[in-house]
């Protein structure tokens, strides 16, 4: 019953009402208007009861020095003020502490994990093959070594090995790779990944809780459980402040015989400004970031961002745009590049493969008119055959063209290898049995990436690339971004292990990603930042901070904002302790009374709030609408 009452008293409307009552009490006292009941009593009851209740709970439930908390000191001062009849001083102290509690509650909410959405990625049934016949069965009835058929567009229900069929599998949920991976007999597939094209039969290897997707879910849960809530600064000081305040008050009373001085010491010693320093600075900084499309979900995330010295980047959708585009059109025969693109795009116009679609889209953007296809066939995971204007066209991988008897010269092989070292995938085109050209495609790196990494280095913050892409692709993009530390071929658990390894080295780590596969790493890192616009809902939910416009130039801005917030908090704490020290001396000399001490105490709290509020409008190299203009602004130091 008492807990329910205290919970209601701690609500925002009741705290505001308490503030109105203490203000009314102050106004009436200055006008020498005396009411039968001082309005400050309302503040004492509304704001004071929860504090006293918390202090008693700590005394009963905690052990050792943990029994001594800031609520105990505040309760002591509050009761002492009431005993000498100074209701206003008691109400003022109670209200200021309630205000600090309210502000803290508004800034320390935890990010939602998004586990429900992750769980929904798991199919509820599978297509089991028994004696040549298909039967749909619930997921929990699938057993090891069962043979399951997965049709185009279906999500793979378990981890297994392909025993027949070929296809392209979208593994972005696991590896973050932007391209579907061609799979054939003997290749592994993972639960939660999507079969894009051909039908395939797989033998179940890992089921239910042992599957990759369920492991991903568990990692997100485990990482969330490791997150400790932000410990209040006032409580850290409480074990020192409470005994010192009590001792000074007692010495003052016995030395002077003046109970008023002792009570005044207790009132000015209350850590109200100390408590307000953190939440008010965080509120101002979160408001500042929100104006520029950076959503910070908790005060703890902002504080930790100020301590970050290592930022780990996912590649696809973070350092890059996460969108395939044609980068090179290389003719190797007697046709020109435009004709090569026209023939290839025409042949690929009926293809559903992402590479074929990207080539066709590029031709459209280049205003190339496509030719009608006379016939078309596709070999899942390999390539296509088409007839265009009576010419037989074959498009696909190097292996597919060799299977069709197409000769590939050593010069062409050198071109393909060179493109591969640049992180590009090649589509080879043959016309009437002769290789005529190579079209390369790649994810496109964001133009601002190099400048962002350089800005972070200037702030003594190390950049690390963590990606599921192969090593050559990772090295190419890392060199373009200016990142020296690279870890490639990573599954979700490998990204988590890499972050833990950095943390074990004493580093404070921030992870930036956009995919479902990044969710465990985002939760494991000290700070997780998600690309909010193009990132998956699960990644955004798992992260502590979201970049709503996917503008990574806001990372240096965010780091500067966090650094300034930490400095403001430390300054506010130092200032509050200085004010308390001066107020104690004045109280011991009898210059301050409980009422004037409460006003000084209140003034110190107000000063700390105003200093924190200045964060809201300060310039932290704020991001502009375009990456390029902000990059110039950042590098120029304006």
XYZ file of C-alpha atoms in Angstrom:
638
model
C 0.000 0.000 0.000
C 2.768 2.444 1.018
C 4.803 1.551 -2.064
C 1.836 2.290 -4.322
C 1.333 5.679 -2.656
C 5.047 6.518 -3.017
C 4.993 5.462 -6.665
C 2.047 7.769 -7.300
C 3.762 10.640 -5.469
C 6.856 10.189 -7.682
C 4.867 10.739 -10.891
C 5.540 13.813 -13.029
C 2.177 15.539 -12.291
C 2.612 15.098 -8.528
C 6.211 16.380 -8.637
C 5.064 19.460 -10.555
C 2.263 20.012 -8.024
C 4.823 19.728 -5.213
C 6.930 22.411 -6.924
C 3.931 24.718 -7.243
C 3.201 24.335 -3.515
C 6.773 25.123 -2.440
C 6.771 28.187 -4.728
C 3.443 29.311 -3.233
C 4.880 28.903 0.268
C 7.865 31.082 -0.635
C 5.681 33.820 -2.193
C 3.325 33.904 0.807
C 6.244 34.134 3.251
C 7.742 37.116 1.386
C 4.333 38.827 1.541
C 3.992 38.003 5.275
C 0.765 36.102 4.565
C 0.207 33.267 7.033
C -2.205 30.436 6.239
C -3.513 27.888 8.797
C -1.478 25.230 6.965
C 1.756 26.112 5.151
C 1.590 24.922 1.493
C 5.133 23.611 1.985
C 3.584 20.728 3.954
C 2.191 19.433 0.646
C 5.738 19.311 -0.769
C 6.999 17.596 2.383
C 4.373 14.870 2.061
C 4.409 14.414 -1.729
C 8.166 14.663 -2.305
C 9.440 13.721 1.143
C 7.508 10.499 1.816
C 9.096 8.535 -1.089
C 12.582 9.671 0.016
C 12.043 8.580 3.613
C 10.541 5.285 2.411
C 13.597 4.635 0.208
C 16.005 5.488 3.045
C 14.256 3.027 5.396
C 14.261 0.322 2.687
C 18.001 0.733 2.234
C 18.587 0.483 5.986
C 16.576 -2.737 6.173
C 17.503 -4.516 2.956
C 21.098 -3.482 2.223
C 24.258 -4.598 3.976
C 27.295 -2.760 5.278
C 28.053 0.699 3.910
C 25.330 0.268 1.270
C 22.811 1.068 4.010
C 24.166 4.618 3.949
C 22.615 6.355 0.946
C 21.777 9.845 -0.226
C 18.064 9.353 0.726
C 19.232 8.799 4.330
C 21.040 12.151 4.430
C 18.104 13.954 2.827
C 15.613 12.292 5.190
C 17.733 13.330 8.170
C 17.851 16.961 7.026
C 14.132 16.933 6.213
C 13.134 15.565 9.639
C 15.560 17.892 11.439
C 14.058 20.917 9.680
C 10.557 19.806 10.661
C 11.622 19.341 14.292
C 12.696 22.979 14.527
C 9.535 24.091 12.733
C 11.089 25.083 9.386
C 8.582 23.493 7.021
C 9.702 25.495 3.975
C 13.304 24.255 4.249
C 12.081 20.669 4.578
C 9.733 20.997 1.595
C 12.355 22.690 -0.566
C 14.937 19.948 0.014
C 12.337 17.241 -0.643
C 11.139 18.872 -3.873
C 14.629 19.445 -5.314
C 15.475 15.780 -4.762
C 12.168 14.673 -6.311
C 12.909 16.903 -9.306
C 16.323 15.270 -9.736
C 14.728 11.813 -9.532
C 12.156 12.776 -12.175
C 14.802 14.121 -14.561
C 16.932 11.021 -14.084
C 13.999 8.721 -14.828
C 13.385 10.630 -18.047
C 16.954 10.060 -19.284
C 17.903 6.524 -18.215
C 15.348 4.349 -20.045
C 16.793 1.187 -21.538
C 16.647 0.473 -25.242
C 14.104 -2.142 -26.308
C 15.722 -5.356 -27.413
C 13.374 -6.232 -30.308
C 13.528 -9.946 -29.527
C 9.935 -10.522 -30.596
C 10.761 -9.396 -34.140
C 13.870 -11.552 -34.166
C 11.900 -14.579 -33.023
C 9.343 -13.949 -35.771
C 12.058 -14.574 -38.355
C 11.999 -18.261 -37.390
C 9.676 -20.318 -39.629
C 7.046 -22.229 -37.720
C 7.137 -25.282 -40.002
C 9.279 -27.145 -42.491
C 8.672 -29.159 -45.683
C 9.969 -32.646 -44.808
C 10.575 -35.238 -47.555
C 9.578 -38.795 -46.614
C 9.752 -41.522 -49.308
C 9.643 -38.904 -52.024
C 6.587 -37.131 -50.644
C 6.421 -33.676 -49.037
C 4.763 -33.079 -45.679
C 4.504 -29.833 -43.710
C 5.447 -30.390 -40.070
C 5.899 -28.028 -37.080
C 9.423 -26.798 -36.507
C 9.787 -28.622 -33.180
C 9.103 -31.979 -34.892
C 12.095 -31.692 -37.204
C 14.903 -34.071 -36.227
C 18.590 -34.326 -37.020
C 19.216 -35.832 -40.504
C 15.654 -35.138 -41.680
C 15.570 -34.068 -45.331
C 13.765 -30.768 -45.896
C 12.837 -29.100 -49.161
C 13.112 -25.324 -49.347
C 11.364 -23.584 -52.249
C 12.315 -20.209 -53.797
C 11.438 -17.298 -51.500
C 11.147 -19.465 -48.377
C 13.099 -18.989 -45.162
C 15.372 -21.890 -44.271
C 14.036 -23.373 -40.994
C 17.156 -25.114 -39.660
C 20.914 -25.325 -40.088
C 21.815 -27.997 -42.609
C 23.775 -29.177 -45.650
C 22.486 -29.108 -49.239
C 22.168 -32.637 -50.641
C 20.524 -31.691 -53.963
C 19.768 -28.549 -55.941
C 21.469 -25.185 -56.343
C 20.354 -21.699 -55.368
C 21.379 -18.267 -54.139
C 20.853 -17.691 -50.432
C 20.442 -14.318 -48.763
C 22.600 -14.680 -45.641
C 22.511 -11.010 -44.626
C 20.766 -11.871 -41.358
C 23.863 -13.873 -40.360
C 26.836 -12.292 -42.113
C 25.601 -8.889 -43.286
C 26.917 -9.620 -46.787
C 25.154 -7.480 -49.392
C 25.155 -10.204 -52.065
C 23.223 -13.491 -51.991
C 25.653 -16.413 -51.850
C 25.497 -19.091 -54.548
C 25.043 -22.494 -52.921
C 25.293 -26.047 -54.216
C 25.529 -29.638 -53.015
C 27.692 -29.923 -49.895
C 27.356 -26.267 -48.871
C 26.054 -25.257 -45.442
C 22.904 -23.182 -44.989
C 21.641 -21.460 -41.844
C 18.265 -21.031 -40.208
C 16.647 -17.653 -40.767
C 18.400 -17.128 -44.110
C 16.310 -16.840 -47.282
C 16.384 -19.099 -50.333
C 16.135 -16.650 -53.225
C 15.867 -18.832 -56.322
C 16.160 -22.563 -56.959
C 14.551 -25.360 -54.976
C 16.940 -27.374 -52.833
C 16.877 -30.296 -50.427
C 18.856 -30.001 -47.216
C 19.745 -32.465 -44.467
C 19.097 -31.085 -40.966
C 22.299 -30.636 -38.944
C 21.281 -28.288 -36.108
C 17.713 -27.855 -34.926
C 15.686 -25.817 -32.445
C 17.877 -24.230 -29.734
C 21.095 -25.284 -31.477
C 20.288 -23.446 -34.721
C 22.130 -20.291 -35.770
C 19.067 -18.056 -35.448
C 18.266 -19.276 -31.938
C 21.905 -18.741 -31.003
C 21.558 -15.173 -32.335
C 18.485 -14.629 -30.141
C 20.292 -15.980 -27.071
C 23.286 -13.709 -27.688
C 21.038 -10.649 -27.772
C 19.387 -11.768 -24.519
C 22.717 -12.487 -22.821
C 24.212 -9.179 -23.918
C 21.171 -7.291 -22.615
C 21.454 -9.022 -19.243
C 25.095 -7.908 -18.960
C 24.101 -4.246 -19.164
C 24.171 -2.765 -15.677
C 21.932 0.263 -15.007
C 23.714 3.570 -14.484
C 24.613 4.013 -10.827
C 23.608 7.381 -9.459
C 26.527 9.679 -8.679
C 24.891 10.805 -5.444
C 24.853 7.227 -4.143
C 28.562 6.862 -4.918
C 29.237 9.796 -2.627
C 26.658 8.865 -0.009
C 28.896 6.626 2.095
C 31.218 9.650 2.495
C 28.732 12.523 2.619
C 26.321 11.077 5.181
C 28.848 10.374 7.979
C 30.667 13.679 7.317
C 27.406 15.669 7.380
C 26.273 13.982 10.591
C 29.650 14.528 12.227
C 29.850 18.226 11.280
C 26.253 18.826 12.410
C 26.890 17.119 15.776
C 30.184 18.957 16.328
C 28.452 22.222 15.456
C 25.637 21.560 17.939
C 27.881 20.543 20.824
C 30.373 23.351 20.145
C 27.802 26.137 19.892
C 24.723 24.703 21.568
C 22.770 26.060 18.587
C 20.442 23.454 17.023
C 19.653 25.884 14.187
C 23.256 25.771 12.957
C 23.294 21.975 13.077
C 20.056 21.727 11.052
C 21.333 24.306 8.548
C 24.464 22.200 8.010
C 22.311 19.178 7.241
C 20.181 21.167 4.770
C 23.060 22.721 2.826
C 24.869 19.393 2.829
C 22.066 17.679 0.883
C 23.428 16.598 -2.554
C 20.620 18.125 -4.622
C 22.884 19.950 -7.090
C 25.083 16.853 -7.186
C 22.104 14.719 -8.176
C 20.893 17.233 -10.780
C 24.286 17.653 -12.500
C 24.059 14.395 -14.440
C 20.420 14.168 -15.608
C 20.094 17.827 -16.587
C 23.252 17.747 -18.707
C 22.129 14.513 -20.331
C 18.644 15.892 -21.055
C 20.121 18.962 -22.767
C 22.534 16.858 -24.828
C 19.826 14.387 -25.869
C 17.655 17.329 -26.948
C 20.566 18.781 -28.931
C 21.178 15.445 -30.703
C 17.492 14.911 -31.475
C 17.394 18.193 -33.417
C 19.929 16.711 -35.832
C 18.401 13.267 -36.269
C 20.460 11.405 -33.647
C 18.199 9.486 -31.275
C 19.904 8.708 -27.951
C 17.843 6.223 -25.978
C 19.439 6.596 -22.545
C 21.675 8.802 -20.473
C 23.968 5.860 -19.846
C 24.608 5.537 -23.591
C 25.595 9.204 -23.836
C 27.900 8.964 -20.819
C 29.544 5.834 -22.238
C 29.940 7.470 -25.642
C 32.057 10.126 -23.965
C 34.389 7.372 -22.737
C 34.588 5.485 -26.058
C 38.103 5.101 -27.466
C 37.373 2.418 -30.091
C 34.616 2.408 -32.725
C 33.914 -0.821 -34.617
C 32.135 -0.521 -37.963
C 30.081 -3.026 -39.885
C 30.682 -2.567 -43.645
C 27.496 -3.105 -45.610
C 24.971 -0.323 -45.072
C 27.297 1.470 -42.657
C 30.547 2.386 -44.409
C 28.770 1.634 -47.692
C 25.299 2.416 -49.004
C 24.318 -1.275 -48.968
C 23.254 -1.099 -52.626
C 24.821 -2.881 -55.588
C 25.822 -0.812 -58.590
C 27.779 -1.357 -61.790
C 31.297 0.021 -61.388
C 33.130 -1.280 -64.478
C 32.068 -2.256 -68.020
C 35.109 -3.837 -69.677
C 34.944 -5.030 -73.267
C 37.420 -7.835 -74.050
C 36.520 -8.353 -77.710
C 35.714 -6.264 -80.746
C 32.563 -4.631 -79.295
C 32.489 -1.378 -77.340
C 31.462 -0.959 -73.691
C 28.026 0.481 -74.556
C 27.163 -2.484 -76.772
C 28.420 -4.893 -74.096
C 26.163 -3.275 -71.496
C 23.194 -3.254 -73.906
C 23.487 -6.947 -74.759
C 24.102 -8.029 -71.161
C 21.286 -5.915 -69.713
C 18.882 -7.157 -72.400
C 19.745 -10.781 -71.601
C 19.452 -10.130 -67.837
C 16.142 -8.243 -68.160
C 14.182 -11.395 -67.301
C 16.468 -12.396 -64.430
C 15.401 -12.120 -60.790
C 18.958 -12.338 -59.493
C 20.202 -9.145 -57.728
C 23.217 -8.953 -60.060
C 21.018 -9.143 -63.144
C 18.630 -6.543 -61.756
C 21.505 -4.185 -60.920
C 22.895 -4.463 -64.481
C 19.451 -3.839 -66.001
C 18.858 -0.839 -63.718
C 22.250 0.603 -64.625
C 21.447 0.339 -68.317
C 18.159 2.144 -67.708
C 19.946 4.928 -65.815
C 22.394 5.178 -68.732
C 19.391 5.618 -71.086
C 20.215 2.475 -73.048
C 17.236 0.916 -74.869
C 17.024 -2.815 -74.250
C 16.452 -5.428 -76.945
C 13.573 -7.906 -76.768
C 14.683 -11.360 -75.568
C 13.671 -14.273 -77.827
C 14.324 -17.007 -75.258
C 15.601 -17.144 -71.677
C 16.679 -19.734 -69.103
C 18.448 -19.474 -65.754
C 20.616 -21.899 -63.847
C 20.137 -21.022 -60.177
C 23.345 -19.868 -58.565
C 25.283 -20.047 -61.846
C 24.092 -17.803 -64.662
C 21.674 -17.313 -67.571
C 21.276 -18.273 -71.226
C 19.345 -16.013 -73.600
C 18.845 -15.374 -77.286
C 18.875 -11.710 -78.318
C 18.489 -10.727 -81.988
C 19.413 -14.268 -82.973
C 22.645 -14.235 -80.959
C 23.187 -16.698 -78.104
C 24.215 -14.854 -74.952
C 25.569 -16.497 -71.807
C 26.059 -14.400 -68.644
C 27.379 -15.615 -65.340
C 30.395 -16.587 -63.292
C 33.759 -17.690 -64.599
C 32.913 -21.274 -63.639
C 29.581 -21.178 -65.514
C 31.151 -19.965 -68.737
C 33.840 -22.661 -68.536
C 31.091 -25.270 -68.068
C 29.557 -23.996 -71.321
C 32.819 -24.359 -73.225
C 33.697 -20.655 -73.289
C 37.425 -19.961 -73.360
C 38.682 -17.371 -70.852
C 42.049 -15.870 -71.701
C 44.755 -15.277 -69.124
C 44.340 -11.521 -69.657
C 40.637 -11.781 -68.766
C 41.479 -13.896 -65.721
C 43.907 -11.197 -64.565
C 41.143 -8.582 -64.946
C 38.736 -10.727 -62.903
C 41.332 -11.242 -60.150
C 42.105 -7.529 -60.041
C 38.393 -6.725 -59.697
C 38.127 -9.316 -56.934
C 40.893 -7.609 -54.943
C 38.795 -4.423 -55.144
C 35.849 -6.161 -53.480
C 33.918 -6.412 -56.738
C 31.929 -9.303 -58.197
C 32.208 -9.993 -61.928
C 29.551 -11.025 -64.445
C 31.093 -12.422 -67.626
C 29.273 -12.133 -70.955
C 29.783 -14.440 -73.945
C 28.160 -13.933 -77.366
C 27.954 -16.900 -79.765
C 30.569 -18.832 -77.814
C 33.100 -16.014 -77.365
C 33.835 -14.000 -74.209
C 33.149 -10.361 -75.116
C 33.352 -8.574 -71.809
C 33.196 -8.313 -68.047
C 30.809 -6.204 -65.965
C 31.863 -5.573 -62.386
C 29.505 -4.672 -59.563
C 30.157 -3.502 -56.042
C 28.614 -1.951 -53.012
C 29.408 1.783 -53.005
C 31.410 3.299 -50.164
C 29.961 6.473 -48.663
C 31.980 9.500 -49.840
C 32.250 10.846 -46.296
C 33.655 7.626 -44.772
C 37.342 8.553 -45.024
C 36.752 11.961 -43.452
C 34.772 10.418 -40.577
C 37.571 7.954 -39.777
C 40.133 10.775 -39.956
C 38.053 12.924 -37.577
C 37.825 10.038 -35.099
C 41.587 9.530 -35.218
C 42.011 13.234 -34.407
C 39.965 12.560 -31.262
C 42.223 9.607 -30.320
C 39.483 7.135 -31.240
C 40.509 3.962 -33.066
C 38.404 2.620 -35.975
C 38.016 -1.149 -36.514
C 36.190 -2.911 -39.382
C 34.154 -5.998 -38.415
C 32.490 -7.621 -41.430
C 31.082 -10.884 -42.701
C 32.581 -10.195 -46.147
C 35.659 -12.047 -47.365
C 39.118 -10.754 -46.487
C 39.950 -9.241 -49.903
C 36.685 -7.291 -50.039
C 37.184 -6.121 -46.453
C 40.759 -5.010 -47.128
C 39.716 -3.051 -50.217
C 36.949 -1.127 -48.464
C 39.077 -0.621 -45.334
C 41.859 0.923 -47.404
C 39.318 3.294 -49.013
C 37.999 4.246 -45.566
C 41.420 4.688 -43.966
C 40.875 1.854 -41.465
C 43.941 -0.187 -40.513
C 42.414 -2.736 -38.125
C 40.321 -5.303 -40.049
C 38.519 -8.504 -39.105
C 36.713 -10.316 -41.939
C 34.661 -13.495 -42.544
C 32.839 -12.946 -39.253
C 29.580 -14.527 -38.140
C 27.498 -12.721 -35.459
C 29.203 -14.613 -32.640
C 32.620 -13.685 -34.077
C 31.717 -9.980 -34.001
C 30.672 -10.377 -30.356
C 33.951 -12.153 -29.540
C 35.955 -9.408 -31.272
C 34.227 -6.724 -29.205
C 34.729 -8.646 -25.960
C 38.403 -9.072 -26.861
C 38.769 -5.297 -27.252
C 36.940 -4.719 -23.953
C 39.247 -7.187 -22.214
C 42.138 -4.996 -23.408
C 40.615 -2.157 -21.387
C 39.034 -0.355 -24.320
C 35.576 1.249 -24.286
C 33.910 0.068 -27.487
C 31.195 1.532 -29.698
C 29.682 -0.670 -32.434
C 27.987 0.783 -35.527
C 25.828 -1.485 -37.687
C 22.546 -1.831 -39.521
C 21.613 -5.489 -39.922
C 19.927 -8.163 -37.825
C 23.286 -9.916 -37.658
C 24.714 -6.855 -35.881
C 22.176 -6.937 -33.012
C 24.256 -9.089 -30.583
C 27.356 -6.963 -31.236
C 25.356 -3.752 -30.752
C 24.183 -5.008 -27.352
C 27.603 -6.339 -26.309
C 29.426 -3.093 -27.060
C 29.518 -0.362 -24.423
C 27.548 1.747 -26.919
C 25.595 0.418 -29.906
C 24.730 2.762 -32.799
C 22.314 1.668 -35.541
C 21.692 3.174 -38.965
C 18.092 4.108 -38.255
C 16.730 4.804 -41.735
C 17.917 1.754 -43.670
C 18.812 -0.440 -40.701
C 16.631 -3.359 -39.622
C 14.088 -2.740 -36.855
C 15.881 -5.336 -34.730
C 19.230 -3.553 -35.057
C 17.611 -0.212 -34.172
C 15.859 -1.757 -31.169
C 19.071 -3.409 -29.982
C 21.113 -0.216 -30.274
C 21.546 2.546 -27.687
C 21.675 5.274 -30.348
C 20.113 5.508 -33.822
C 21.197 7.710 -36.760
C 17.840 8.421 -38.348
C 19.269 9.783 -41.628
C 22.033 7.166 -41.945
C 24.557 10.020 -41.994
C 27.805 8.680 -40.531
C 29.285 12.201 -40.480
C 27.237 12.514 -37.298
C 29.555 10.066 -35.528
C 32.313 12.676 -34.891
C 29.558 15.176 -33.952
C 28.120 12.666 -31.482
C 31.550 11.978 -29.998
C 32.182 15.706 -29.475
C 28.728 16.136 -27.917
C 29.321 13.205 -25.555
C 32.767 14.518 -24.574
C 31.278 17.941 -23.805
C 28.491 16.342 -21.789
C 30.986 14.446 -19.620
C 32.956 17.659 -19.020
C 29.746 19.526 -18.146
C 28.713 16.829 -15.689
C 32.130 16.873 -13.996
C 32.051 20.665 -13.824
C 28.526 20.608 -12.360
C 29.574 18.105 -9.719
C 32.668 20.134 -8.805
C 30.625 23.328 -8.627
C 27.959 21.729 -6.432
C 30.595 20.433 -4.023
C 32.228 23.881 -3.889
C 28.894 25.570 -3.153
C 28.184 22.998 -0.444
C 31.609 23.603 1.115
C 31.118 27.385 1.229
C 27.553 27.012 2.520
C 28.738 24.717 5.338
C 31.294 27.290 6.500
C 28.656 30.046 6.449
C 26.255 27.756 8.341
C 28.849 27.007 11.029
C 29.443 30.738 11.479
C 25.705 31.290 11.896
C 25.458 33.489 8.806
C 23.010 31.084 7.126
C 19.760 29.905 8.710
C 17.684 26.913 7.558
C 15.613 29.194 5.279
C 18.545 31.141 3.783
C 20.553 27.908 3.606
C 17.714 26.310 1.654
C 17.693 29.289 -0.727
C 21.474 29.079 -1.271
C 21.096 25.367 -1.721
C 18.308 25.987 -4.225
C 20.395 28.607 -6.042
C 23.258 26.142 -6.437
C 20.882 23.608 -7.956
C 19.513 26.243 -10.334
C 23.047 27.249 -11.382
C 23.948 23.645 -12.185
C 20.771 23.285 -14.265
C 21.514 26.473 -16.232
C 25.079 25.376 -17.009
C 23.789 22.024 -18.219
C 21.115 23.711 -20.352
C 23.809 25.539 -22.337
C 24.617 22.217 -24.026
C 21.355 22.425 -25.959
C 22.393 25.277 -28.252
C 26.149 24.823 -28.459
C 27.835 24.105 -31.809
C 29.501 20.691 -31.908
C 30.428 20.810 -35.593
C 26.784 20.071 -36.167
C 25.980 17.989 -39.255
C 24.725 19.743 -42.354
C 22.297 18.425 -44.934
C 25.016 17.042 -47.192
C 27.911 14.761 -46.308
C 30.389 16.808 -48.337
C 29.626 20.211 -46.800
C 29.717 18.816 -43.286
C 32.942 16.995 -44.033
C 34.581 20.267 -45.098
C 33.184 21.938 -41.981
C 34.558 19.159 -39.763
C 38.012 19.157 -41.346
C 38.253 22.950 -41.181
C 37.422 22.823 -37.459
C 34.572 25.365 -37.709
